[in-house]
Amino acid sequence: MVVLAVAMALFCCIGAGMGISNSHRRFEQARKHLEATLLDKGMTLIANNSVALRGAVEDNAFLAIREIVATTVARSSDVVYGIFMDDNLQPWAMVTPENPVGTVQGQRELHDSVSIWAHSVKIPSYRFEKSKGSPFDIIEIAAPVINADGLRLGVIRYGISTGNMRKAIAEERKQSLVSGIVSVILYVIVVGFVFVAGVLAARKWANGITKPIEHLASSVNAITAGNYSQTVAVESDDEIGLLAANFEAMRLKIKEYTENLESMVAHRTQQLEAAHKEIVEKAHRAGMADIAIGTLHNVGNILNSVKASADNIEDIQCKSPMFDFVKASRLLRENSEDVESFIRNDPRGKKLMQYFLKLEEPFLESYKLIDQNLRRLSDKIAAINDVISAQQNYAGVGGLSEKVNIKDVIEDALLMQSDSNGNPGFTINRDFGSISEVYAQKNKLMHVIVNVIKNAKESMSEIPFDKKTITFSTTVKDSFLYIKISDTGSGIKKENITKIFSHGFTTKKNGHGFGLHSSANYMKEMGGEMWAESDGAGCGAHMIVKIPVQNS
């Protein structure tokens, strides 16, 4: 009895320790997840804004800059302020709760420690600051705004409050504490039940060695071996019989629990399968979102050019000789009753005729400039239509394979990755074989190609423009089309050559590790596969996509 009591106390202590430890571990995981989520949100926001502001800054579009910053602050309850300042620390937009529209009249250069830090960043970065008058910290995030030539135009920065995150952490701490207490109580109850059952079994078994006990031991051994169908026979109404009846009741209960557990496992398996299906659907939506974001970015760049042409036409109209021509015509009309005398004898008449003779050249020049800008507007509007049409061609969910022209898919992917002038930002080499059609799910194949091109562009961001090259080549072997996409970028380390396709693995500071993972899954769904080849860091990389030529 003493041994059992000591064992019970020991197990209670162990169980309490395990419950508290598990509760604390779950809380720490939740806390880290909340912190990482808020930080990822901030870094994604600042990276997107640094790209979105590029065109507006190049065009000195102060209103557009303030609108972008103000909209970003207004859309998120966590963002407390937003500032864009040029490379001389002069703010162009400063959005705060007191100044929601972001105006900066009379604002001088910013020389506080946060502004100086933000001015020094070369890539999207963050740091923590203590907010005055508030118990919550501020996460300062900043990123340089850089044009296509690599020239630094300024810095966009935001302040993100950790207040909501800390409230969520406090709630999670409370729930973890309650969960730990409940688990300890349940563990103590179970241990107590086991202790009582053990005491009863030991006492009954010690009464003597009898045949009923042998039968009981045999039945118990069967139950221990997992055979819950063998009935525990109750051969007497004494203590041995009572123990046998208790074991029989326990057997029935364990059998019921086992059957329930199997049912729960089957139900959980169905849930996992449904979750897997949902993950696949989310992966598809994420791929379509990447394509849509690229489309919106390109359309935004083209719209900047459209705005510039419209501004030029407005400026030409303001400087047009039409207004002076109207004045001259009015003067001539006032003297229309005696035009001949007015021209011969009035000095104004002579100057008026000389003026009319000089009008031809400025009118032609004004017409020429307006015509040039109207043509440019027409070209840019056509470019917007091309980009949107390419995106809409792949926007459907679709789950069936169809005949797809691989050359068209590659050209559409390049179009979605190009700038407002149709320039992809790198040299393109094409080496297509004789077969150009495959059986595939068009939207998923587009997701794969766009992802590879996007990664290739990012890997070449640090090298000179004249060395940025992407080569597309296709070959056919054993009823499969092999698409090889090679770049001259930073390459892939040998230890990462297979890891890059794992969910959540990324070598980018702002990456999510989802693009290549979902792309590889898509290729498996379509009966193909994809892999990477590289000689190491700094040696470029090759992505090989293998896809069936015929519909299997």
Short mmCIF file of N, CA, C and O in Angstrom, two decimals, residues 422-469:
data_model
loop_
_atom_site.label_atom_id
_atom_site.label_comp_id
_atom_site.label_asym_id
_atom_site.label_seq_id
_atom_site.Cartn_x
_atom_site.Cartn_y
_atom_site.Cartn_z
N GLY A 422 6.54 47.22 -71.90
CA GLY A 422 6.64 45.86 -72.42
C GLY A 422 8.02 45.26 -72.25
O GLY A 422 8.33 44.23 -72.82
N ASN A 423 8.89 45.93 -71.44
CA ASN A 423 10.26 45.43 -71.24
C ASN A 423 10.30 44.53 -70.02
O ASN A 423 9.96 44.96 -68.92
N PRO A 424 10.70 43.25 -70.16
CA PRO A 424 10.72 42.35 -69.01
C PRO A 424 11.84 42.65 -68.02
O PRO A 424 11.85 42.13 -66.92
N GLY A 425 12.83 43.45 -68.41
CA GLY A 425 13.92 43.78 -67.51
C GLY A 425 15.11 42.85 -67.63
O GLY A 425 16.02 42.90 -66.81
N PHE A 426 15.12 42.00 -68.65
CA PHE A 426 16.23 41.08 -68.87
C PHE A 426 16.20 40.62 -70.33
O PHE A 426 15.21 40.80 -71.04
N THR A 427 17.32 40.05 -70.76
CA THR A 427 17.40 39.52 -72.13
C THR A 427 16.74 38.15 -72.19
O THR A 427 16.92 37.33 -71.29
N ILE A 428 15.96 37.92 -73.23
CA ILE A 428 15.23 36.66 -73.38
C ILE A 428 15.80 35.88 -74.56
O ILE A 428 15.91 36.41 -75.67
N ASN A 429 16.18 34.64 -74.32
CA ASN A 429 16.60 33.73 -75.39
C ASN A 429 15.56 32.61 -75.51
O ASN A 429 15.13 32.05 -74.50
N ARG A 430 15.15 32.31 -76.73
CA ARG A 430 14.13 31.28 -76.95
C ARG A 430 14.70 30.19 -77.86
O ARG A 430 15.26 30.50 -78.92
N ASP A 431 14.56 28.96 -77.43
CA ASP A 431 15.02 27.82 -78.23
C ASP A 431 13.94 26.73 -78.15
O ASP A 431 14.09 25.73 -77.46
N PHE A 432 12.82 26.98 -78.83
CA PHE A 432 11.70 26.06 -78.78
C PHE A 432 11.86 24.96 -79.82
O PHE A 432 12.25 25.22 -80.96
N GLY A 433 11.52 23.73 -79.42
CA GLY A 433 11.58 22.60 -80.35
C GLY A 433 10.36 22.57 -81.25
O GLY A 433 9.57 23.53 -81.33
N SER A 434 10.15 21.45 -81.92
CA SER A 434 9.07 21.34 -82.90
C SER A 434 7.70 21.20 -82.24
O SER A 434 6.70 21.67 -82.77
N ILE A 435 7.63 20.56 -81.07
CA ILE A 435 6.35 20.36 -80.39
C ILE A 435 6.08 21.54 -79.47
O ILE A 435 6.92 21.88 -78.62
N SER A 436 4.93 22.17 -79.64
CA SER A 436 4.61 23.33 -78.82
C SER A 436 3.34 23.13 -78.00
O SER A 436 3.00 24.00 -77.21
N GLU A 437 2.61 21.99 -78.20
CA GLU A 437 1.37 21.77 -77.48
C GLU A 437 1.50 20.59 -76.52
O GLU A 437 2.12 19.57 -76.86
N VAL A 438 0.93 20.76 -75.32
CA VAL A 438 0.93 19.71 -74.30
C VAL A 438 -0.46 19.64 -73.70
O VAL A 438 -1.30 20.52 -73.91
N TYR A 439 -0.72 18.57 -72.92
CA TYR A 439 -1.97 18.45 -72.18
C TYR A 439 -1.71 18.86 -70.73
O TYR A 439 -0.88 18.27 -70.06
N ALA A 440 -2.41 19.93 -70.30
CA ALA A 440 -2.17 20.45 -68.95
C ALA A 440 -3.37 21.26 -68.50
O ALA A 440 -4.25 21.59 -69.29
N GLN A 441 -3.39 21.55 -67.21
CA GLN A 441 -4.36 22.50 -66.67
C GLN A 441 -3.74 23.89 -66.85
O GLN A 441 -2.77 24.24 -66.20
N LYS A 442 -4.32 24.67 -67.75
CA LYS A 442 -3.69 25.90 -68.22
C LYS A 442 -3.33 26.86 -67.09
O LYS A 442 -2.22 27.38 -67.04
N ASN A 443 -4.28 27.09 -66.16
CA ASN A 443 -4.01 28.07 -65.12
C ASN A 443 -2.90 27.60 -64.17
O ASN A 443 -2.07 28.41 -63.72
N LYS A 444 -2.84 26.30 -63.89
CA LYS A 444 -1.80 25.80 -63.00
C LYS A 444 -0.43 25.84 -63.67
O LYS A 444 0.58 26.14 -63.03
N LEU A 445 -0.39 25.53 -64.97
CA LEU A 445 0.87 25.62 -65.70
C LEU A 445 1.35 27.07 -65.75
O LEU A 445 2.55 27.34 -65.61
N MET A 446 0.41 28.01 -65.93
CA MET A 446 0.80 29.43 -65.91
C MET A 446 1.36 29.82 -64.54
O MET A 446 2.36 30.54 -64.45
N HIS A 447 0.74 29.32 -63.47
CA HIS A 447 1.25 29.58 -62.12
C HIS A 447 2.70 29.12 -61.99
O HIS A 447 3.55 29.83 -61.44
N VAL A 448 3.01 27.94 -62.52
CA VAL A 448 4.37 27.39 -62.44
C VAL A 448 5.36 28.28 -63.20
O VAL A 448 6.41 28.67 -62.68
N ILE A 449 5.03 28.63 -64.46
CA ILE A 449 5.95 29.41 -65.29
C ILE A 449 6.16 30.80 -64.70
O ILE A 449 7.29 31.30 -64.63
N VAL A 450 5.08 31.46 -64.24
CA VAL A 450 5.20 32.79 -63.64
C VAL A 450 6.08 32.73 -62.40
O VAL A 450 6.93 33.61 -62.16
N ASN A 451 5.90 31.68 -61.58
CA ASN A 451 6.69 31.54 -60.37
C ASN A 451 8.18 31.41 -60.69
O ASN A 451 9.03 32.02 -60.04
N VAL A 452 8.51 30.60 -61.70
CA VAL A 452 9.91 30.42 -62.07
C VAL A 452 10.51 31.71 -62.60
O VAL A 452 11.63 32.09 -62.23
N ILE A 453 9.77 32.44 -63.46
CA ILE A 453 10.28 33.71 -63.99
C ILE A 453 10.47 34.73 -62.87
O ILE A 453 11.48 35.43 -62.82
N LYS A 454 9.51 34.77 -61.95
CA LYS A 454 9.61 35.71 -60.84
C LYS A 454 10.85 35.42 -59.98
O LYS A 454 11.60 36.33 -59.62
N ASN A 455 11.08 34.15 -59.67
CA ASN A 455 12.25 33.78 -58.88
C ASN A 455 13.55 34.10 -59.63
O ASN A 455 14.54 34.54 -59.03
N ALA A 456 13.54 33.86 -60.95
CA ALA A 456 14.73 34.15 -61.75
C ALA A 456 15.03 35.65 -61.74
O ALA A 456 16.20 36.06 -61.60
N LYS A 457 14.00 36.49 -61.90
CA LYS A 457 14.20 37.94 -61.87
C LYS A 457 14.78 38.39 -60.53
O LYS A 457 15.70 39.21 -60.47
N GLU A 458 14.24 37.84 -59.44
CA GLU A 458 14.72 38.22 -58.11
C GLU A 458 16.17 37.77 -57.91
O GLU A 458 16.96 38.47 -57.26
N SER A 459 16.54 36.61 -58.46
CA SER A 459 17.92 36.13 -58.28
C SER A 459 18.91 36.97 -59.08
O SER A 459 20.11 36.96 -58.79
N MET A 460 18.44 37.70 -60.11
CA MET A 460 19.32 38.53 -60.93
C MET A 460 19.25 40.01 -60.56
O MET A 460 19.78 40.86 -61.28
N SER A 461 18.61 40.33 -59.42
CA SER A 461 18.41 41.74 -59.07
C SER A 461 19.71 42.48 -58.77
O SER A 461 19.77 43.70 -58.92
N GLU A 462 20.75 41.77 -58.37
CA GLU A 462 22.00 42.43 -57.96
C GLU A 462 23.04 42.48 -59.08
O GLU A 462 24.14 43.00 -58.85
N ILE A 463 22.76 41.97 -60.26
CA ILE A 463 23.77 41.95 -61.32
C ILE A 463 23.43 43.01 -62.37
O ILE A 463 22.28 43.45 -62.47
N PRO A 464 24.42 43.46 -63.18
CA PRO A 464 24.17 44.49 -64.20
C PRO A 464 23.12 44.04 -65.21
O PRO A 464 22.96 42.85 -65.47
N PHE A 465 22.44 45.04 -65.80
CA PHE A 465 21.35 44.73 -66.72
C PHE A 465 21.82 43.92 -67.92
O PHE A 465 21.13 43.01 -68.36
N ASP A 466 23.02 44.26 -68.46
CA ASP A 466 23.47 43.58 -69.67
C ASP A 466 23.84 42.11 -69.43
O ASP A 466 24.09 41.37 -70.38
N LYS A 467 23.86 41.69 -68.16
CA LYS A 467 24.17 40.30 -67.85
C LYS A 467 22.94 39.51 -67.39
O LYS A 467 23.05 38.34 -67.06
N LYS A 468 21.78 40.19 -67.35
CA LYS A 468 20.56 39.52 -66.94
C LYS A 468 19.95 38.79 -68.13
O LYS A 468 19.49 39.43 -69.09
N THR A 469 19.95 37.48 -68.09
CA THR A 469 19.46 36.69 -69.22
C THR A 469 18.64 35.50 -68.71
O THR A 469 19.04 34.83 -67.76
#
